[in-house]
Coordinates of C-alpha atoms in Angstrom, one line a residue:
M1 CA 27.0 -23.3 4.8
Q2 CA 27.1 -26.1 7.4
L3 CA 30.3 -27.3 9.0
S4 CA 30.2 -30.5 6.9
S5 CA 30.5 -28.3 3.8
C6 CA 33.0 -26.0 5.2
C7 CA 35.8 -28.5 5.8
P8 CA 36.0 -29.7 2.2
S9 CA 35.9 -26.1 1.1
R10 CA 38.8 -25.3 3.4
R11 CA 40.9 -28.1 2.0
R12 CA 40.3 -26.7 -1.5
F13 CA 40.5 -23.0 -0.6
R14 CA 43.2 -22.6 2.1
N15 CA 43.5 -18.8 2.2
I16 CA 39.9 -17.5 1.8
P17 CA 37.6 -16.6 4.7
I18 CA 34.8 -19.2 5.3
L19 CA 31.8 -18.4 7.4
C20 CA 29.7 -21.3 8.7
L21 CA 26.1 -20.0 9.1
G22 CA 24.7 -23.2 10.7
I23 CA 24.6 -23.7 14.5
I24 CA 27.5 -26.0 15.3
P25 CA 27.2 -28.4 18.3
T26 CA 29.7 -27.3 20.9
D27 CA 31.5 -30.7 20.7
H28 CA 32.4 -29.9 17.0
L29 CA 33.6 -26.4 17.5
H30 CA 37.3 -27.5 17.8
I31 CA 36.9 -28.6 14.1
A32 CA 36.0 -25.1 13.1
E33 CA 38.9 -23.7 15.1
Q34 CA 41.4 -26.2 13.7
N35 CA 40.3 -25.4 10.1
N36 CA 40.2 -21.6 10.5
I37 CA 36.4 -21.5 9.9
T38 CA 34.5 -18.6 11.3
I39 CA 31.3 -19.5 13.2
T40 CA 28.1 -17.7 14.0
I41 CA 26.9 -16.9 17.5
N42 CA 23.2 -16.7 17.6
P43 CA 21.7 -16.2 21.1
K44 CA 23.9 -15.0 24.0
D45 CA 23.2 -18.4 25.7
Y46 CA 25.1 -20.2 22.9
A47 CA 28.0 -17.8 23.6
K48 CA 27.9 -18.8 27.2
E49 CA 28.2 -22.5 26.2
V50 CA 31.1 -21.8 23.9
I51 CA 33.3 -19.8 26.3
P52 CA 34.3 -22.6 28.7
L53 CA 35.7 -24.5 25.7
K54 CA 38.7 -22.1 25.6
L55 CA 38.8 -22.0 21.8
R56 CA 41.4 -19.1 21.6
K57 CA 41.7 -19.1 17.8
L58 CA 38.0 -19.2 17.1
K59 CA 36.6 -16.3 15.0
V60 CA 32.9 -15.4 15.3
H61 CA 30.2 -13.4 13.8
I62 CA 27.2 -12.4 16.0
K63 CA 23.7 -12.8 14.5
I64 CA 21.4 -9.9 15.0
N65 CA 17.7 -10.7 15.3
G66 CA 16.2 -9.8 11.9
G67 CA 12.6 -9.7 13.1
I68 CA 11.5 -13.3 13.1
N69 CA 12.5 -13.5 16.8
R70 CA 13.9 -17.0 16.2
L71 CA 17.7 -16.4 16.3
G72 CA 20.1 -13.7 17.2
V73 CA 20.6 -11.0 19.8
S74 CA 17.6 -8.6 20.1
S75 CA 19.0 -5.5 21.7
K76 CA 22.0 -3.2 21.9
E77 CA 22.6 -4.4 25.5
E78 CA 22.5 -8.0 24.6
L79 CA 24.9 -7.4 21.7
Q80 CA 27.3 -5.5 24.0
D81 CA 27.0 -8.3 26.6
T82 CA 27.7 -11.0 24.0
I83 CA 30.7 -9.1 22.6
C84 CA 32.1 -8.6 26.1
L85 CA 31.7 -12.3 27.0
L86 CA 33.5 -13.4 23.8
N87 CA 36.3 -10.8 24.2
Q88 CA 36.9 -12.0 27.8
S89 CA 37.4 -15.5 26.5
N90 CA 39.9 -14.2 23.8
M91 CA 37.7 -15.2 20.9
F92 CA 37.9 -12.9 17.9
V93 CA 34.6 -11.1 17.1
E94 CA 35.1 -10.6 13.4
G95 CA 31.7 -9.2 12.6
I96 CA 27.9 -9.2 12.9
Y97 CA 25.2 -10.1 10.4
T98 CA 21.5 -10.3 10.0
H99 CA 18.8 -11.3 7.7
I100 CA 15.8 -9.1 7.1
Y101 CA 12.8 -11.5 6.9
N102 CA 10.4 -9.5 4.8
A103 CA 12.7 -8.3 2.0
W104 CA 10.0 -9.1 -0.6
Y105 CA 7.6 -6.5 0.7
K106 CA 9.1 -3.1 -0.2
E107 CA 6.7 -0.9 1.7
K108 CA 7.2 -2.9 4.9
R109 CA 10.9 -3.5 4.3
N110 CA 12.0 0.1 4.7
Q111 CA 10.0 0.6 7.8
F112 CA 11.0 -2.7 9.4
F113 CA 14.7 -2.2 8.4
H114 CA 14.8 1.2 10.1
T115 CA 13.0 0.0 13.2
S116 CA 15.3 -3.0 13.5
T117 CA 18.6 -1.2 12.9
N118 CA 17.7 1.8 15.1
S119 CA 17.4 -0.6 18.1
F120 CA 21.1 -1.1 17.8

């Protein structure tokens, strides 16, 4: 869900959690904070851009690299660093998530899933 879809959803559903999966430009993050919309943090570098904004009520989920090597933290150390950075800025790390890219290939899926998750 993109931020443009999240705000109308928030007006209609005031008390349910809303997670915005899209990457939000940093100059729009205050909208997510004001509307109690949880955002996703993909690479650690994005977290570093968000921290100076001092968004104290912002809730985040951290994306774990699911194997495409396009988005998300890629190691246990990078995950720990990202969590540490966000906690120091008083943002609330609500959760983590991933997307396993080869879900259609059962024989590869199990091997890849275990390889990916064991790295964390």
